[in-house]
mmCIF file of N, CA, C and O in Angstrom:
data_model
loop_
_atom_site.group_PDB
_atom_site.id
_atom_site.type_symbol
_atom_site.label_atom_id
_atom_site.label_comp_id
_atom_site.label_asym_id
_atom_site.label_seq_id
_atom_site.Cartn_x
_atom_site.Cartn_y
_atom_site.Cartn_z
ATOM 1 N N UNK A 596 -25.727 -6.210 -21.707
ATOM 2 C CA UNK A 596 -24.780 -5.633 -20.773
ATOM 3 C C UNK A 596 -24.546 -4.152 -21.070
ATOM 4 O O UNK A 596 -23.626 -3.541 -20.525
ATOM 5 N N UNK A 597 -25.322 -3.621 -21.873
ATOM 6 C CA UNK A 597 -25.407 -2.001 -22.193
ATOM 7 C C UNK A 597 -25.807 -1.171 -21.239
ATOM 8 O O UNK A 597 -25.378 -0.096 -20.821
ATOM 9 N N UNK A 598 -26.906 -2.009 -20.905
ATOM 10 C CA UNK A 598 -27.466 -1.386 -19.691
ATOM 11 C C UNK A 598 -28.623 -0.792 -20.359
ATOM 12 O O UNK A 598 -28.979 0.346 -20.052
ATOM 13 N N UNK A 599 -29.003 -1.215 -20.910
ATOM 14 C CA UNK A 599 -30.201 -0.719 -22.052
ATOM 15 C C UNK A 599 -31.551 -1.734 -21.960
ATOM 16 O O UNK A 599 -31.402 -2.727 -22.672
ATOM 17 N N UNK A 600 -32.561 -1.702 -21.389
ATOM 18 C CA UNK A 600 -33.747 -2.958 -21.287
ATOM 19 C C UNK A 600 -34.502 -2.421 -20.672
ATOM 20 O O UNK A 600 -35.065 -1.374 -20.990
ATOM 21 N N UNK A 601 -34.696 -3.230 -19.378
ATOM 22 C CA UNK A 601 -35.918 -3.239 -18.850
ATOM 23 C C UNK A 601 -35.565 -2.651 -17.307
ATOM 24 O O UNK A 601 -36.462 -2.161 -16.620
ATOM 25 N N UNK A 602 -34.387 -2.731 -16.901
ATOM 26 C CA UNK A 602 -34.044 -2.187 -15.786
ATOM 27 C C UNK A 602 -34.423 -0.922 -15.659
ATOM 28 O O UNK A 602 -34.656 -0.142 -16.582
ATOM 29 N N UNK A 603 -34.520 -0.597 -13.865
ATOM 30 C CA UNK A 603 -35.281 0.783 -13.362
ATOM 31 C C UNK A 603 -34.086 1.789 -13.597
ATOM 32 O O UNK A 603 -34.255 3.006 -13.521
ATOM 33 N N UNK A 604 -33.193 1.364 -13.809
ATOM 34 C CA UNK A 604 -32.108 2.694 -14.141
ATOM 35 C C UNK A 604 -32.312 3.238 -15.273
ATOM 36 O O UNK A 604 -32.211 4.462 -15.353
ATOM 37 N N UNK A 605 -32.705 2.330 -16.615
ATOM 38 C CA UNK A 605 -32.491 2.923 -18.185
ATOM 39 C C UNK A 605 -34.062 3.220 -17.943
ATOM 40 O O UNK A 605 -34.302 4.232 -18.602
ATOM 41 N N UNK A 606 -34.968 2.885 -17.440
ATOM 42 C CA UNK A 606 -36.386 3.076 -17.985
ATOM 43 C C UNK A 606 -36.603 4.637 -17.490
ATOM 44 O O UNK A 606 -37.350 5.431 -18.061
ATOM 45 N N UNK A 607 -35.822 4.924 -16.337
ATOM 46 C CA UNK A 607 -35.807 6.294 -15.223
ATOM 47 C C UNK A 607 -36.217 7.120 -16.521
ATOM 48 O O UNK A 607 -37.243 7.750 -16.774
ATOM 49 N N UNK A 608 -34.749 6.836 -17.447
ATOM 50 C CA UNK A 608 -34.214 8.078 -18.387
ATOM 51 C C UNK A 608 -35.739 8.348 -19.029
ATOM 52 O O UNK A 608 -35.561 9.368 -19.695
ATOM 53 N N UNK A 609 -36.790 8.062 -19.138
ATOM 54 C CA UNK A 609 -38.021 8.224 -19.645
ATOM 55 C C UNK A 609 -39.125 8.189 -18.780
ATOM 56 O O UNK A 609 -40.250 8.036 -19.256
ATOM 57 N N UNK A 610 -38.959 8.305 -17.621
ATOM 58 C CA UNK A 610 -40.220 8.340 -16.741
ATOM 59 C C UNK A 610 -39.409 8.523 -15.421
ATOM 60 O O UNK A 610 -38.964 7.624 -14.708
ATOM 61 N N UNK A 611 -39.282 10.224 -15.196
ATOM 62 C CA UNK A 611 -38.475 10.596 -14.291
ATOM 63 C C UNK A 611 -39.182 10.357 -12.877
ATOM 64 O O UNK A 611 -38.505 10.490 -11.858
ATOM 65 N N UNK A 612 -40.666 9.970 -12.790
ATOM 66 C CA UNK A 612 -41.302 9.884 -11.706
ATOM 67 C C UNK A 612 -40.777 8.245 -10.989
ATOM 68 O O UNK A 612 -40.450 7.900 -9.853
ATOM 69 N N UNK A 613 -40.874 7.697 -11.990
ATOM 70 C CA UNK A 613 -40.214 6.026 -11.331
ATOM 71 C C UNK A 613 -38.683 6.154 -10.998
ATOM 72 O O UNK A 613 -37.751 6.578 -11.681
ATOM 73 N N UNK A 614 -38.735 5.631 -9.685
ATOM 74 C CA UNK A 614 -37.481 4.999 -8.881
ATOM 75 C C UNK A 614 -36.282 4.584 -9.459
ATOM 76 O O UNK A 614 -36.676 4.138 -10.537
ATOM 77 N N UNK A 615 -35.166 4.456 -9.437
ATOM 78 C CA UNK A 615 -33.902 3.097 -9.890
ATOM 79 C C UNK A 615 -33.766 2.761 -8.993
ATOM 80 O O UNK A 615 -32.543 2.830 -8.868
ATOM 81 N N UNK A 616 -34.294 2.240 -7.785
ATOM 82 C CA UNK A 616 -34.052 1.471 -6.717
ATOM 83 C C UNK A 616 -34.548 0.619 -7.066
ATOM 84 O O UNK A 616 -35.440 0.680 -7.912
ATOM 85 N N UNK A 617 -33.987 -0.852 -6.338
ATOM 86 C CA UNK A 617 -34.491 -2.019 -7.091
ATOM 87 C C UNK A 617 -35.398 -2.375 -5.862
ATOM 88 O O UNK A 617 -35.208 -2.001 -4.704
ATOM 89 N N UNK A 618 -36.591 -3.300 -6.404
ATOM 90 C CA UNK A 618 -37.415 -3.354 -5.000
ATOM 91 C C UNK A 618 -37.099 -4.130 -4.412
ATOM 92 O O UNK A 618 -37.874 -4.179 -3.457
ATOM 93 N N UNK A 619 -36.031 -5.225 -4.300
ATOM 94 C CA UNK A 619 -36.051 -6.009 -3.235
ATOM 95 C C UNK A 619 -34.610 -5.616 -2.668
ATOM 96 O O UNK A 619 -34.218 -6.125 -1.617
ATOM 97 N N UNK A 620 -33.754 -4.620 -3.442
ATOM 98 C CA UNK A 620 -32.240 -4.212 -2.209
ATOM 99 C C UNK A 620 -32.665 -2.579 -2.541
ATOM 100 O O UNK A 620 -32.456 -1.927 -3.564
ATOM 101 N N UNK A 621 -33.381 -2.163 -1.198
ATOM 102 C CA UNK A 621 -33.995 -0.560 -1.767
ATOM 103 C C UNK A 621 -32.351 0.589 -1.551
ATOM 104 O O UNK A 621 -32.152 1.799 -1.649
ATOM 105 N N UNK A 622 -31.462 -0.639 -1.218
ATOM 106 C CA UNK A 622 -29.738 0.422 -1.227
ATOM 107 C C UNK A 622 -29.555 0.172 -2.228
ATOM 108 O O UNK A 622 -28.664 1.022 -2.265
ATOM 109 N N UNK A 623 -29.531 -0.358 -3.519
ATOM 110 C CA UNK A 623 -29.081 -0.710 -4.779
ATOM 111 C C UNK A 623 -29.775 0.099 -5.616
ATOM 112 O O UNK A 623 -30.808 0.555 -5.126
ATOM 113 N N UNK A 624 -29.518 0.422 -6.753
ATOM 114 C CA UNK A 624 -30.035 1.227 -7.890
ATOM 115 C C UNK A 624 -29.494 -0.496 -8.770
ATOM 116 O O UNK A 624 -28.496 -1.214 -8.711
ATOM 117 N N UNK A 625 -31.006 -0.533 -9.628
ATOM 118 C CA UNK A 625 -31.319 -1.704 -10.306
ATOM 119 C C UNK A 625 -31.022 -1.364 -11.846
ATOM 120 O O UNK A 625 -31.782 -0.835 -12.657
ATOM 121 N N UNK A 626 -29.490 -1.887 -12.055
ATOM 122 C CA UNK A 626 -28.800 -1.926 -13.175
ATOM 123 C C UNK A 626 -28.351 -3.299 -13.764
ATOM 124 O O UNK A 626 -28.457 -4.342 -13.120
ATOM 125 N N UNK A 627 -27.931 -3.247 -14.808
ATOM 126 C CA UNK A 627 -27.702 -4.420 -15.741
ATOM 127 C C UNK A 627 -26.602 -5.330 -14.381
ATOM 128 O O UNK A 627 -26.782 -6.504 -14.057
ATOM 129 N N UNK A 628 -25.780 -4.633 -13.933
ATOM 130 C CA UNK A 628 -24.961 -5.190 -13.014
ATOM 131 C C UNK A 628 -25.406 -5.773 -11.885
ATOM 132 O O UNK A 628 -25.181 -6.949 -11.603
ATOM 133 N N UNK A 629 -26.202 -4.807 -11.031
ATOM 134 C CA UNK A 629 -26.745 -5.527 -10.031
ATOM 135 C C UNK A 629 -27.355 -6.620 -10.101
ATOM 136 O O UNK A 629 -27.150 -7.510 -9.276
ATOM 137 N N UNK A 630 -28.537 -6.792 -11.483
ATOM 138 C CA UNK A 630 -29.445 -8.205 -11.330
ATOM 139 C C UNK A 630 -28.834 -9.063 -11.988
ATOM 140 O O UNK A 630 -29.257 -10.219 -11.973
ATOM 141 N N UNK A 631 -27.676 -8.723 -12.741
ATOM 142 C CA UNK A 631 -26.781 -9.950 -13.570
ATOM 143 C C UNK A 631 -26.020 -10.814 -11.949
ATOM 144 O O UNK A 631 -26.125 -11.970 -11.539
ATOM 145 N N UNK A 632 -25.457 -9.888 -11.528
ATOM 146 C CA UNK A 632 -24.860 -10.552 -10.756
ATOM 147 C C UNK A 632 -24.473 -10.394 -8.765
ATOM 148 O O UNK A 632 -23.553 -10.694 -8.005
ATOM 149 N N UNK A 633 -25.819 -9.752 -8.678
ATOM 150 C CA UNK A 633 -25.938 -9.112 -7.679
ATOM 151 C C UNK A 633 -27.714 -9.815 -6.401
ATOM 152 O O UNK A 633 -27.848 -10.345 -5.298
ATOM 153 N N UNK A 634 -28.565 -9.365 -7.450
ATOM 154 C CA UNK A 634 -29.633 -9.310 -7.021
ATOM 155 C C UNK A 634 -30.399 -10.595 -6.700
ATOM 156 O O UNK A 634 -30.487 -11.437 -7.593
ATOM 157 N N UNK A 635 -30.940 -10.817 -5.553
ATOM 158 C CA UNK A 635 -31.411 -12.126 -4.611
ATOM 159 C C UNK A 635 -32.559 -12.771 -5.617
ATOM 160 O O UNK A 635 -32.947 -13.934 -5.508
ATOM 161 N N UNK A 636 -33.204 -11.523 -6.950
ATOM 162 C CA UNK A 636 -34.498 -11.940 -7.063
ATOM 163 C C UNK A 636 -34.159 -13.516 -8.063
ATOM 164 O O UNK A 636 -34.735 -14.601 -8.142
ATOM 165 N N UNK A 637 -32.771 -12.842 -8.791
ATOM 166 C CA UNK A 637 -32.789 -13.767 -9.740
ATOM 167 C C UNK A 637 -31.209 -14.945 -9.461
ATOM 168 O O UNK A 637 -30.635 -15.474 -10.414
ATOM 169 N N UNK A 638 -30.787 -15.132 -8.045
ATOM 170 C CA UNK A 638 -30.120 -15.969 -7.623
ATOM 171 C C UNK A 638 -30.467 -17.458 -8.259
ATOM 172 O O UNK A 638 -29.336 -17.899 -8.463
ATOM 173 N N UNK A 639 -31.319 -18.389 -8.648
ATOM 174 C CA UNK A 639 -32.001 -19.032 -8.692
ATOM 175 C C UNK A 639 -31.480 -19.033 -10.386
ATOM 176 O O UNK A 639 -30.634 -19.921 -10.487
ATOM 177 N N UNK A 640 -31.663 -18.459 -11.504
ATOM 178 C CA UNK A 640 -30.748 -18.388 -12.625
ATOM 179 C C UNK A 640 -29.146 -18.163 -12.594
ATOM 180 O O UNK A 640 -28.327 -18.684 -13.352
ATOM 181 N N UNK A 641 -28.946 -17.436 -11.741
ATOM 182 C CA UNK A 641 -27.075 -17.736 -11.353
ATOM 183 C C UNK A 641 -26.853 -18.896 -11.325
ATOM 184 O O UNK A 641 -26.150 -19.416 -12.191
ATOM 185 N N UNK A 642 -27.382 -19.573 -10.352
ATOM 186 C CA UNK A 642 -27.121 -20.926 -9.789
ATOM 187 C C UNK A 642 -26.867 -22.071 -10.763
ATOM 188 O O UNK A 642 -26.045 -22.981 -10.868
ATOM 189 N N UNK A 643 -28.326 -21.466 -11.678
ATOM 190 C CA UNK A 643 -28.343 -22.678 -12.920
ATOM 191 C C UNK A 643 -27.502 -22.396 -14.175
ATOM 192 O O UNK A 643 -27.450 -23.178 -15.125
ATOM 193 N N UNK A 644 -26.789 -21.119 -14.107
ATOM 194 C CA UNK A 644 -25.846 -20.861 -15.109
ATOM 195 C C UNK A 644 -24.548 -21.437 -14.739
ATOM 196 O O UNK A 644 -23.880 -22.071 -15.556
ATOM 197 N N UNK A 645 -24.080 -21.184 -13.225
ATOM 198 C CA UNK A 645 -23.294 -21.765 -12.364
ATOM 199 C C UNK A 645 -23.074 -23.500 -13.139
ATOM 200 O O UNK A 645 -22.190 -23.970 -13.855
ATOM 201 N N UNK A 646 -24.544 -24.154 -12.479
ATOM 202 C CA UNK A 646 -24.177 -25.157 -12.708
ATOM 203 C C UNK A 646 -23.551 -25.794 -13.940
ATOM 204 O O UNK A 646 -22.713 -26.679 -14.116
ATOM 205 N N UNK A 647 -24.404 -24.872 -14.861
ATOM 206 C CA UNK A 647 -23.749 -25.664 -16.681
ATOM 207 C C UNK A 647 -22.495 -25.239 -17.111
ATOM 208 O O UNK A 647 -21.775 -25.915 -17.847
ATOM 209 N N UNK A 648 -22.165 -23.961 -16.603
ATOM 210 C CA UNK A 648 -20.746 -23.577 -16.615
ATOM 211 C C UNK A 648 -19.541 -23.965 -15.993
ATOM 212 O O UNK A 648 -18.357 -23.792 -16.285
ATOM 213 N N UNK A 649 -20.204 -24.607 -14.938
ATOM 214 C CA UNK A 649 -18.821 -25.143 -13.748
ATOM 215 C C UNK A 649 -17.682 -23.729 -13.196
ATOM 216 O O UNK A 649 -16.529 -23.647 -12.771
ATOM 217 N N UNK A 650 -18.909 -22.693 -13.539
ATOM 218 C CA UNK A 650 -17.618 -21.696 -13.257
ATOM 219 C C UNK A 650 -18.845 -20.112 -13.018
ATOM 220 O O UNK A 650 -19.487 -19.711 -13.989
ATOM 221 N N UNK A 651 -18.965 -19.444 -11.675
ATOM 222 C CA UNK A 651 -19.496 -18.062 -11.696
ATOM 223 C C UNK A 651 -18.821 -17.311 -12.554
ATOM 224 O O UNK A 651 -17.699 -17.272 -13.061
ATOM 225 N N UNK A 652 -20.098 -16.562 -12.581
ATOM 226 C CA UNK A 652 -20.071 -16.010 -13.694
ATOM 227 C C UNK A 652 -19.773 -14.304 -12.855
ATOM 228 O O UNK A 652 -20.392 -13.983 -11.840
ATOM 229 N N UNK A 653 -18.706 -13.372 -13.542
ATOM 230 C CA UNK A 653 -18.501 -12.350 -13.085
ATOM 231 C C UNK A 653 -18.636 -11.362 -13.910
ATOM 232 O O UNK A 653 -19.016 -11.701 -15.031
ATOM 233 N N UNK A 654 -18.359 -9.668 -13.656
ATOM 234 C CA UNK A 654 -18.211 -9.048 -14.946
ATOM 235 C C UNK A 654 -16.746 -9.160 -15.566
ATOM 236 O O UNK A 654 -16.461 -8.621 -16.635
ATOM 237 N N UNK A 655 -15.839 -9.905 -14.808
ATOM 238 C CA UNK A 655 -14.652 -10.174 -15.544
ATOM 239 C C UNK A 655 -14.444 -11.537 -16.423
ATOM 240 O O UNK A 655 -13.657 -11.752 -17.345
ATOM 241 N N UNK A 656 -15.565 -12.502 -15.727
ATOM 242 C CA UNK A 656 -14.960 -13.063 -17.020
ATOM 243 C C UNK A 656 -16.530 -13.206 -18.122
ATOM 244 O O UNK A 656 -16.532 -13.867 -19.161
ATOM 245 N N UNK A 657 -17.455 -12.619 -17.721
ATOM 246 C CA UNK A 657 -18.706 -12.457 -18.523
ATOM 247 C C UNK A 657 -18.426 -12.616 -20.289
ATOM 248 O O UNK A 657 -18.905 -13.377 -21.130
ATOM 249 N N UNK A 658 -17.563 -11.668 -20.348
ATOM 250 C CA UNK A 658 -17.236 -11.821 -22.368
ATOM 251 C C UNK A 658 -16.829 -12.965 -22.648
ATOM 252 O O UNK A 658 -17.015 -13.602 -23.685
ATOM 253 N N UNK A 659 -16.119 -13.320 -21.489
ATOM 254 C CA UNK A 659 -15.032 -14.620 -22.241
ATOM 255 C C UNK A 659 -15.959 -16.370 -22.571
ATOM 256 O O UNK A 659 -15.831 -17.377 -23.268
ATOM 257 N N UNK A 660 -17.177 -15.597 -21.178
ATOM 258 C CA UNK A 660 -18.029 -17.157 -21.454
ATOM 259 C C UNK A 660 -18.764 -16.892 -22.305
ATOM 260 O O UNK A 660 -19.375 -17.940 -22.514
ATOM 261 N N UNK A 661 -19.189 -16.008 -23.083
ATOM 262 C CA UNK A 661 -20.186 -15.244 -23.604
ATOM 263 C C UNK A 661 -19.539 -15.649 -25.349
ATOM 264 O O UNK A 661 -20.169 -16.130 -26.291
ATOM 265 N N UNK A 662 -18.466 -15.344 -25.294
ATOM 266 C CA UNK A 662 -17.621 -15.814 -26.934
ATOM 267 C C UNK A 662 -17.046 -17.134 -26.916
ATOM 268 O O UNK A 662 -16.286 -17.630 -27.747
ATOM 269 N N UNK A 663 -17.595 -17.733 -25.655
ATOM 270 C CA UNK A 663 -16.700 -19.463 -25.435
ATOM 271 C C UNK A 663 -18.317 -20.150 -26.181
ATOM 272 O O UNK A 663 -18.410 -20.963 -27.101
ATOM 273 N N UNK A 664 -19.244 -19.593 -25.531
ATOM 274 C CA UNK A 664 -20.488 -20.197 -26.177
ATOM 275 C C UNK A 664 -20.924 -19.356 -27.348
ATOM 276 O O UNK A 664 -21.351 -20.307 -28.004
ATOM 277 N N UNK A 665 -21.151 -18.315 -28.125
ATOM 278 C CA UNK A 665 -20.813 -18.043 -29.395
ATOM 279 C C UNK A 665 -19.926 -18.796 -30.288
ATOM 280 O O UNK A 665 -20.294 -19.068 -31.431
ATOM 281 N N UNK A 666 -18.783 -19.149 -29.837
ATOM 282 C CA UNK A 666 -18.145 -20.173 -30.641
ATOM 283 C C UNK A 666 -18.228 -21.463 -31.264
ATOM 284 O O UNK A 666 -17.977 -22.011 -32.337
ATOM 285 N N UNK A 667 -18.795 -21.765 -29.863
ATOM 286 C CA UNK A 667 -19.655 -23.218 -29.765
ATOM 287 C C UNK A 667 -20.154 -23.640 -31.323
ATOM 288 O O UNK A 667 -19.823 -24.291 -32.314
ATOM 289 N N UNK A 668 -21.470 -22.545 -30.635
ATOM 290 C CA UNK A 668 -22.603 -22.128 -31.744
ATOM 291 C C UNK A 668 -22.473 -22.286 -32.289
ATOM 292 O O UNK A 668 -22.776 -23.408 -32.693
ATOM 293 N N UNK A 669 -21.737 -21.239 -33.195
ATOM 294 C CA UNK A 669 -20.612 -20.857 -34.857
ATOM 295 C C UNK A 669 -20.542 -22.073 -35.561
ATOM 296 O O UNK A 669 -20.977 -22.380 -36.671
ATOM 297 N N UNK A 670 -19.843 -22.784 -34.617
ATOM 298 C CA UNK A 670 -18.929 -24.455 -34.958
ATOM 299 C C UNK A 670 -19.773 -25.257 -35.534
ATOM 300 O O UNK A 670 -19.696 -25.841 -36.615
ATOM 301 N N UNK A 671 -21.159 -25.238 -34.176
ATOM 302 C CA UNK A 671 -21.982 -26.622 -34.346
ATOM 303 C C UNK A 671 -22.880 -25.795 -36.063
ATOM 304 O O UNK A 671 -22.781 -26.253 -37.202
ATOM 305 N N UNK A 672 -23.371 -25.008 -35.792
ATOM 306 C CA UNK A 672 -24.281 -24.328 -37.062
ATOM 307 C C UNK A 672 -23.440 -24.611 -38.270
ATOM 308 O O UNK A 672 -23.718 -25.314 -39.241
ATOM 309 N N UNK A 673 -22.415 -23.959 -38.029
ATOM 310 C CA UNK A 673 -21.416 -23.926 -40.037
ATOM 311 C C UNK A 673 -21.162 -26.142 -39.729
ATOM 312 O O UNK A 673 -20.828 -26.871 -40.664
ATOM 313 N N UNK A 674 -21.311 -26.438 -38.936
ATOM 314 C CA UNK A 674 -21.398 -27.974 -39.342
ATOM 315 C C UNK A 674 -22.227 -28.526 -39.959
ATOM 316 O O UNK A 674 -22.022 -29.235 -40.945
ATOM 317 N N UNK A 675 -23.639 -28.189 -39.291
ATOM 318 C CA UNK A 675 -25.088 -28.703 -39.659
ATOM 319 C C UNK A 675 -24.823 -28.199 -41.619
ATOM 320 O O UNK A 675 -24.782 -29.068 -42.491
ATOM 321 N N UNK A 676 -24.661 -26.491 -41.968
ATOM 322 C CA UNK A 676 -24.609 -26.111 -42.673
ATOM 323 C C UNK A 676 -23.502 -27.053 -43.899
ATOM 324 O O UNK A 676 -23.964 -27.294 -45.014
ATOM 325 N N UNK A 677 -22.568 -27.352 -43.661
ATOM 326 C CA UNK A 677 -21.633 -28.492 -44.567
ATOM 327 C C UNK A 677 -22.498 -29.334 -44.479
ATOM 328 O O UNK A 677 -22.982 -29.682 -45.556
ATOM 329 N N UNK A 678 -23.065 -30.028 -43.161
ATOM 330 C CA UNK A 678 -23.654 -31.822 -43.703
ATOM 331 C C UNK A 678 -24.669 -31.564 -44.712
ATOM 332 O O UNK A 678 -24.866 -32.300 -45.679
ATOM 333 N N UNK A 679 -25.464 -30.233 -44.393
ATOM 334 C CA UNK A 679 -26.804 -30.279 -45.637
ATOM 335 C C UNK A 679 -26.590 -30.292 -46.868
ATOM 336 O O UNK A 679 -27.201 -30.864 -47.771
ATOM 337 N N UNK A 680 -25.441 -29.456 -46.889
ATOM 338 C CA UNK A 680 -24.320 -28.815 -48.364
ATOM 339 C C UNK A 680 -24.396 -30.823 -48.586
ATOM 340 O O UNK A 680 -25.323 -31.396 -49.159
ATOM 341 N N UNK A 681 -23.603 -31.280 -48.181
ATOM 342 C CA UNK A 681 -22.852 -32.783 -48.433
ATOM 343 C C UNK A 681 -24.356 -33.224 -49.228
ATOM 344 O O UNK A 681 -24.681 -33.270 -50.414
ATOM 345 N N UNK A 682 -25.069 -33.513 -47.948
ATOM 346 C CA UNK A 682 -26.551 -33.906 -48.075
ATOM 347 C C UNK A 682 -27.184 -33.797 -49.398
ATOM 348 O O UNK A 682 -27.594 -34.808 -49.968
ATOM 349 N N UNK A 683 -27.288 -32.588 -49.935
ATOM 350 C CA UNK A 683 -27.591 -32.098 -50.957
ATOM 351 C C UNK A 683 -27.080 -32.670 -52.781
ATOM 352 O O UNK A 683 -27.484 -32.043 -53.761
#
């Protein structure tokens, strides 16, 4: 969400001849924002984030699902990590 990758906006900053228009909304400049949560190409991964989340995903509440599943993580890993400890 830096805006730092592969998008035509950050790549511009190094190859002033290429576009930041995105090719399939040529009114959009193709940023971390637009294809996160904007762009038709990748509707089809919304949908399926949608579904496991039970909840769209916005830039407002993006962090909050973002450290709800980091947490998760954290939890289930430092668990595995005690049973091996036990295990051991």
């Amino acid at each position: 969400m830096t805006g730092h990758g592969f998008f035509k906006h950050h790549s511009r900053r190094y190859d002033y001849n290429q576009s930041a228009q995105c090719p399939v909304c040529p009114s959009s400049i193709e940023n971390a924002e637009h294809v996160f949560y904007r762009c038709p190409r990748f509707s089809e991964e919304r949908e399926r984030l949608h579904s496991l989340l039970h909840e769209v995903m916005t830039p407002e509440n993006t962090t909050r699902l973002m450290l709800a599943v980091a947490s998760v993580a954290y939890s289930v890993v430092t668990r595995l990590r005690d049973e091996e400890t036990k295990r051991r």
